Amino acid sequence: MKPRIGVAFAVVSLLAAGCSAKPKVSVPPEDAESLDGPPFLADLRDQCRNSTGNDRSFNELKDYVSTELPKCFMAHVNLEQLKTDTSKLEERDKKQLFEKICEQINESVTCLTPVKAKLKPCLDEEDVKIMEQVVATIPEALSMACTNSGALLQKFTEPAYRSCAMELPPMIEECTSDLPDSMDKLPFSQYSEKQCGEIYSMRDCFSRRITECGATGYMDFFILFYRKLLALTPCK
């Protein structure tokens, strides 16, 4: 089982992937085991099994994230706008375009409400606190993406960023794989210097891997969520 902080970043990646994916045909729960997916989903499945005694909650969550979440996101956000060649726009028109896109993205946050509800059966009290912190940080992340006329948001349409986005799930798996199992049930508030050191190593791994894939803008988002989660621990 992946330690709590690893699962937290896995959930962030899962939400990002869900919002950027095309809706899939709904998959029957009995077939969910055969779905391709990043390794961290196995950890989430195990956590749901341990909490509920079956796969029902996990299957409902995965089905929503792979089908309904993308539909909901696209119902709020006109993705065709992101394909606009902004280099041909006047600065005023560019600003208006991304203000409109950002307004739509902010409205799409409502799509996460069912995710929270479907995750809760899989979580204990400590995990619920972490989930609430992650979800509460999303508006701040959107605000970051939309500053300077959506400068960071524009970067996400670049080939390097689209390519790097595909590497995020295995990147999370790689950078959290060395976190010791002993951190699994340890509340954030009880982290010692040893656990803090493990988190710092995870952070350094993300920094290195994101730099390697050439999309350093993702690091801004990682650091934002990282600092919010770190605030739940004694780590500095």
mmCIF file of C-alpha atoms in Angstrom:
data_model
loop_
_atom_site.group_PDB
_atom_site.id
_atom_site.type_symbol
_atom_site.label_atom_id
_atom_site.label_comp_id
_atom_site.label_asym_id
_atom_site.label_seq_id
_atom_site.Cartn_x
_atom_site.Cartn_y
_atom_site.Cartn_z
ATOM 1 C CA MET A 1 0.000 0.000 0.000
ATOM 2 C CA LYS A 2 1.383 3.391 -0.992
ATOM 3 C CA PRO A 3 1.889 5.893 1.883
ATOM 4 C CA ARG A 4 -0.742 8.592 2.309
ATOM 5 C CA ILE A 5 1.178 11.363 0.582
ATOM 6 C CA GLY A 6 1.798 9.101 -2.400
ATOM 7 C CA VAL A 7 -1.906 8.351 -2.689
ATOM 8 C CA ALA A 8 -2.637 12.084 -2.406
ATOM 9 C CA PHE A 9 -0.520 12.872 -5.466
ATOM 10 C CA ALA A 10 -1.959 9.850 -7.228
ATOM 11 C CA VAL A 11 -5.438 11.308 -6.741
ATOM 12 C CA VAL A 12 -4.267 14.664 -8.132
ATOM 13 C CA SER A 13 -2.909 12.862 -11.189
ATOM 14 C CA LEU A 14 -6.105 10.833 -11.519
ATOM 15 C CA LEU A 15 -8.224 13.997 -11.532
ATOM 16 C CA ALA A 16 -5.950 15.707 -14.042
ATOM 17 C CA ALA A 17 -6.051 12.684 -16.315
ATOM 18 C CA GLY A 18 -9.814 12.454 -15.983
ATOM 19 C CA CYS A 19 -10.369 16.084 -16.925
ATOM 20 C CA SER A 20 -8.066 15.850 -19.931
ATOM 21 C CA ALA A 21 -9.287 12.485 -21.207
ATOM 22 C CA LYS A 22 -11.973 11.719 -23.733
ATOM 23 C CA PRO A 23 -15.051 10.067 -22.224
ATOM 24 C CA LYS A 24 -15.017 6.288 -22.428
ATOM 25 C CA VAL A 25 -17.860 3.867 -22.703
ATOM 26 C CA SER A 26 -18.991 2.872 -19.230
ATOM 27 C CA VAL A 27 -17.322 -0.342 -18.097
ATOM 28 C CA PRO A 28 -19.152 -2.948 -16.013
ATOM 29 C CA PRO A 29 -17.678 -3.282 -12.498
ATOM 30 C CA GLU A 30 -16.703 -6.903 -13.098
ATOM 31 C CA ASP A 31 -14.502 -5.791 -16.012
ATOM 32 C CA ALA A 32 -12.784 -2.944 -14.171
ATOM 33 C CA GLU A 33 -9.953 -5.244 -13.096
ATOM 34 C CA SER A 34 -8.871 -5.635 -16.703
ATOM 35 C CA LEU A 35 -8.731 -1.928 -17.483
ATOM 36 C CA ASP A 36 -5.329 -0.534 -18.316
ATOM 37 C CA GLY A 37 -4.189 2.134 -15.926
ATOM 38 C CA PRO A 38 -1.248 3.506 -13.979
ATOM 39 C CA PRO A 39 0.050 1.302 -11.151
ATOM 40 C CA PHE A 40 -1.120 3.701 -8.446
ATOM 41 C CA LEU A 41 -4.704 2.682 -9.231
ATOM 42 C CA ALA A 42 -3.915 -0.713 -7.730
ATOM 43 C CA ASP A 43 -3.018 1.021 -4.465
ATOM 44 C CA LEU A 44 -6.271 2.944 -4.522
ATOM 45 C CA ARG A 45 -8.189 -0.256 -5.267
ATOM 46 C CA ASP A 46 -6.502 -1.976 -2.320
ATOM 47 C CA GLN A 47 -7.340 0.938 -0.062
ATOM 48 C CA CYS A 48 -10.993 0.787 -1.102
ATOM 49 C CA ARG A 49 -11.067 -2.973 -0.557
ATOM 50 C CA ASN A 50 -9.574 -2.644 2.902
ATOM 51 C CA SER A 51 -12.057 0.061 3.871
ATOM 52 C CA THR A 52 -15.241 -1.390 2.371
ATOM 53 C CA GLY A 53 -14.549 -5.099 1.936
ATOM 54 C CA ASN A 54 -15.263 -5.087 -1.799
ATOM 55 C CA ASP A 55 -14.494 -3.338 -5.107
ATOM 56 C CA ARG A 56 -17.800 -1.535 -5.515
ATOM 57 C CA SER A 57 -16.619 1.896 -4.342
ATOM 58 C CA PHE A 58 -13.444 1.702 -6.403
ATOM 59 C CA ASN A 59 -15.297 0.637 -9.538
ATOM 60 C CA GLU A 60 -17.832 3.440 -9.140
ATOM 61 C CA LEU A 61 -15.008 5.947 -8.674
ATOM 62 C CA LYS A 62 -13.011 4.721 -11.645
ATOM 63 C CA ASP A 63 -16.090 4.580 -13.859
ATOM 64 C CA TYR A 64 -16.980 8.164 -12.972
ATOM 65 C CA VAL A 65 -13.440 9.441 -13.512
ATOM 66 C CA SER A 66 -13.094 7.691 -16.877
ATOM 67 C CA THR A 67 -16.542 8.549 -18.249
ATOM 68 C CA GLU A 68 -18.606 11.153 -16.426
ATOM 69 C CA LEU A 69 -15.791 13.439 -15.252
ATOM 70 C CA PRO A 70 -14.471 14.135 -18.780
ATOM 71 C CA LYS A 71 -18.043 14.657 -20.004
ATOM 72 C CA CYS A 72 -18.744 17.072 -17.175
ATOM 73 C CA PHE A 73 -15.492 18.940 -17.775
ATOM 74 C CA MET A 74 -16.148 19.275 -21.495
ATOM 75 C CA ALA A 75 -19.709 20.401 -20.830
ATOM 76 C CA HIS A 76 -18.261 23.400 -19.005
ATOM 77 C CA VAL A 77 -15.099 24.029 -21.020
ATOM 78 C CA ASN A 78 -14.967 24.570 -24.768
ATOM 79 C CA LEU A 79 -11.715 22.743 -25.505
ATOM 80 C CA GLU A 80 -11.655 24.044 -29.076
ATOM 81 C CA GLN A 81 -10.783 27.452 -27.652
ATOM 82 C CA LEU A 82 -7.479 26.035 -26.413
ATOM 83 C CA LYS A 83 -6.506 25.300 -30.017
ATOM 84 C CA THR A 84 -6.684 28.971 -30.961
ATOM 85 C CA ASP A 85 -3.432 30.293 -32.419
ATOM 86 C CA THR A 86 -2.961 33.084 -29.904
ATOM 87 C CA SER A 87 0.142 34.372 -31.707
ATOM 88 C CA LYS A 88 -2.216 35.937 -34.245
ATOM 89 C CA LEU A 89 -4.362 37.658 -31.632
ATOM 90 C CA GLU A 90 -4.061 41.163 -30.315
ATOM 91 C CA GLU A 91 -3.128 41.288 -26.637
ATOM 92 C CA ARG A 92 -6.614 42.476 -25.694
ATOM 93 C CA ASP A 93 -8.256 39.626 -27.619
ATOM 94 C CA LYS A 94 -5.863 37.105 -26.104
ATOM 95 C CA LYS A 95 -6.686 38.347 -22.626
ATOM 96 C CA GLN A 96 -10.417 38.101 -23.295
ATOM 97 C CA LEU A 97 -10.024 34.572 -24.686
ATOM 98 C CA PHE A 98 -8.221 33.230 -21.644
ATOM 99 C CA GLU A 99 -10.469 35.080 -19.236
ATOM 100 C CA LYS A 100 -13.360 33.223 -20.859
ATOM 101 C CA ILE A 101 -11.531 29.887 -20.736
ATOM 102 C CA CYS A 102 -10.555 30.406 -17.105
ATOM 103 C CA GLU A 103 -14.118 31.290 -16.171
ATOM 104 C CA GLN A 104 -15.289 28.048 -17.752
ATOM 105 C CA ILE A 105 -12.589 26.013 -15.994
ATOM 106 C CA ASN A 106 -13.517 27.529 -12.647
ATOM 107 C CA GLU A 107 -17.131 26.511 -13.248
ATOM 108 C CA SER A 108 -15.973 22.957 -13.984
ATOM 109 C CA VAL A 109 -14.755 22.530 -10.383
ATOM 110 C CA THR A 110 -18.302 21.393 -9.576
ATOM 111 C CA CYS A 111 -17.453 18.202 -11.488
ATOM 112 C CA LEU A 112 -15.217 17.177 -8.584
ATOM 113 C CA THR A 113 -18.041 16.977 -6.041
ATOM 114 C CA PRO A 114 -19.032 13.414 -7.057
ATOM 115 C CA VAL A 115 -15.353 12.391 -6.939
ATOM 116 C CA LYS A 116 -15.154 13.465 -3.303
ATOM 117 C CA ALA A 117 -18.330 11.555 -2.486
ATOM 118 C CA LYS A 118 -17.118 8.390 -4.228
ATOM 119 C CA LEU A 119 -13.686 8.583 -2.604
ATOM 120 C CA LYS A 120 -14.927 8.973 0.965
ATOM 121 C CA PRO A 121 -15.923 5.313 1.533
ATOM 122 C CA CYS A 122 -12.307 4.388 0.755
ATOM 123 C CA LEU A 123 -10.764 6.837 3.202
ATOM 124 C CA ASP A 124 -10.203 6.983 6.924
ATOM 125 C CA GLU A 125 -10.408 10.203 8.929
ATOM 126 C CA GLU A 126 -6.803 11.178 8.205
ATOM 127 C CA ASP A 127 -7.204 10.537 4.486
ATOM 128 C CA VAL A 128 -10.370 12.645 4.370
ATOM 129 C CA LYS A 129 -8.375 15.593 5.738
ATOM 130 C CA ILE A 130 -5.817 15.098 2.981
ATOM 131 C CA MET A 131 -8.496 14.885 0.293
ATOM 132 C CA GLU A 132 -10.143 18.059 1.570
ATOM 133 C CA GLN A 133 -6.780 19.839 1.453
ATOM 134 C CA VAL A 134 -6.164 18.669 -2.108
ATOM 135 C CA VAL A 135 -9.620 19.719 -3.308
ATOM 136 C CA ALA A 136 -9.398 23.058 -1.495
ATOM 137 C CA THR A 137 -6.133 23.767 -3.324
ATOM 138 C CA ILE A 138 -7.599 23.262 -6.800
ATOM 139 C CA PRO A 139 -9.104 26.788 -7.105
ATOM 140 C CA GLU A 140 -5.703 28.226 -6.191
ATOM 141 C CA ALA A 141 -4.081 26.041 -8.844
ATOM 142 C CA LEU A 142 -6.584 27.283 -11.422
ATOM 143 C CA SER A 143 -5.888 30.868 -10.407
ATOM 144 C CA MET A 144 -2.180 30.224 -10.921
ATOM 145 C CA ALA A 145 -2.834 28.836 -14.396
ATOM 146 C CA CYS A 146 -4.919 31.870 -15.310
ATOM 147 C CA THR A 147 -2.594 34.669 -14.183
ATOM 148 C CA ASN A 148 -0.900 36.848 -16.808
ATOM 149 C CA SER A 149 -3.665 36.224 -19.341
ATOM 150 C CA GLY A 150 -3.403 32.468 -18.886
ATOM 151 C CA ALA A 151 0.329 32.295 -19.639
ATOM 152 C CA LEU A 152 0.751 28.962 -17.875
ATOM 153 C CA LEU A 153 -2.473 27.625 -19.337
ATOM 154 C CA GLN A 154 -1.194 28.449 -22.812
ATOM 155 C CA LYS A 155 1.921 26.381 -22.173
ATOM 156 C CA PHE A 156 -0.201 23.293 -21.606
ATOM 157 C CA THR A 157 -1.181 23.366 -25.279
ATOM 158 C CA GLU A 158 2.462 23.039 -26.355
ATOM 159 C CA PRO A 159 3.688 19.628 -27.632
ATOM 160 C CA ALA A 160 6.274 19.274 -24.846
ATOM 161 C CA TYR A 161 3.620 19.785 -22.186
ATOM 162 C CA ARG A 162 1.149 17.416 -23.818
ATOM 163 C CA SER A 163 3.877 14.796 -24.063
ATOM 164 C CA CYS A 164 4.950 15.334 -20.464
ATOM 165 C CA ALA A 165 1.337 15.015 -19.290
ATOM 166 C CA MET A 166 1.388 11.399 -20.482
ATOM 167 C CA GLU A 167 4.412 10.781 -18.260
ATOM 168 C CA LEU A 168 2.845 12.135 -15.065
ATOM 169 C CA PRO A 169 1.236 8.869 -13.827
ATOM 170 C CA PRO A 170 4.435 6.771 -14.193
ATOM 171 C CA MET A 171 6.386 9.712 -12.797
ATOM 172 C CA ILE A 172 4.235 9.691 -9.669
ATOM 173 C CA GLU A 173 4.669 5.938 -9.385
ATOM 174 C CA GLU A 174 8.447 6.245 -9.691
ATOM 175 C CA CYS A 175 8.834 9.115 -7.243
ATOM 176 C CA THR A 176 6.595 7.618 -4.564
ATOM 177 C CA SER A 177 7.748 3.999 -4.914
ATOM 178 C CA ASP A 178 10.612 4.437 -2.448
ATOM 179 C CA LEU A 179 8.409 5.818 0.323
ATOM 180 C CA PRO A 180 8.514 3.193 3.109
ATOM 181 C CA ASP A 181 5.388 1.223 3.970
ATOM 182 C CA SER A 182 5.803 2.380 7.563
ATOM 183 C CA MET A 183 4.445 5.777 6.467
ATOM 184 C CA ASP A 184 1.159 4.214 5.378
ATOM 185 C CA LYS A 185 -0.744 4.426 8.654
ATOM 186 C CA LEU A 186 1.288 7.179 10.275
ATOM 187 C CA PRO A 187 -0.732 10.416 10.587
ATOM 188 C CA PHE A 188 0.893 13.446 8.980
ATOM 189 C CA SER A 189 0.982 15.169 12.365
ATOM 190 C CA GLN A 190 3.318 12.457 13.697
ATOM 191 C CA TYR A 191 5.944 12.684 10.967
ATOM 192 C CA SER A 192 9.487 12.845 12.296
ATOM 193 C CA GLU A 193 12.721 13.980 10.687
ATOM 194 C CA LYS A 194 12.986 10.566 9.024
ATOM 195 C CA GLN A 195 9.597 10.819 7.287
ATOM 196 C CA CYS A 196 10.278 14.434 6.340
ATOM 197 C CA GLY A 197 13.498 13.312 4.671
ATOM 198 C CA GLU A 198 11.538 10.777 2.624
ATOM 199 C CA ILE A 199 9.151 13.509 1.479
ATOM 200 C CA TYR A 200 12.029 15.790 0.502
ATOM 201 C CA SER A 201 13.511 12.970 -1.585
ATOM 202 C CA MET A 202 10.152 12.503 -3.304
ATOM 203 C CA ARG A 203 10.038 16.240 -4.059
ATOM 204 C CA ASP A 204 13.551 16.149 -5.534
ATOM 205 C CA CYS A 205 12.571 13.183 -7.701
ATOM 206 C CA PHE A 206 9.585 15.075 -9.106
ATOM 207 C CA SER A 207 11.725 18.127 -9.767
ATOM 208 C CA ARG A 208 14.301 16.073 -11.648
ATOM 209 C CA ARG A 209 11.759 14.108 -13.698
ATOM 210 C CA ILE A 210 9.663 17.131 -14.644
ATOM 211 C CA THR A 211 12.796 19.003 -15.705
ATOM 212 C CA GLU A 212 13.820 16.017 -17.824
ATOM 213 C CA CYS A 213 10.508 15.955 -19.681
ATOM 214 C CA GLY A 214 10.840 19.659 -20.490
ATOM 215 C CA ALA A 215 7.625 20.980 -18.951
ATOM 216 C CA THR A 216 8.737 22.826 -15.842
ATOM 217 C CA GLY A 217 5.371 24.564 -15.526
ATOM 218 C CA TYR A 218 4.026 21.354 -14.002
ATOM 219 C CA MET A 219 6.462 21.847 -11.139
ATOM 220 C CA ASP A 220 4.609 25.009 -10.131
ATOM 221 C CA PHE A 221 1.495 22.925 -9.574
ATOM 222 C CA PHE A 222 3.362 20.145 -7.808
ATOM 223 C CA ILE A 223 4.975 22.606 -5.393
ATOM 224 C CA LEU A 224 1.591 24.209 -4.698
ATOM 225 C CA PHE A 225 -0.018 20.911 -3.677
ATOM 226 C CA TYR A 226 3.191 19.759 -2.002
ATOM 227 C CA ARG A 227 3.303 22.813 0.265
ATOM 228 C CA LYS A 228 -0.363 22.482 1.181
ATOM 229 C CA LEU A 229 0.125 18.844 2.161
ATOM 230 C CA LEU A 230 3.386 19.641 3.925
ATOM 231 C CA ALA A 231 1.462 22.110 6.079
ATOM 232 C CA LEU A 232 -0.339 19.108 7.602
ATOM 233 C CA THR A 233 3.011 17.767 8.849
ATOM 234 C CA PRO A 234 5.756 19.078 11.171
ATOM 235 C CA CYS A 235 8.086 19.150 8.133
ATOM 236 C CA LYS A 236 9.430 22.491 6.944
#
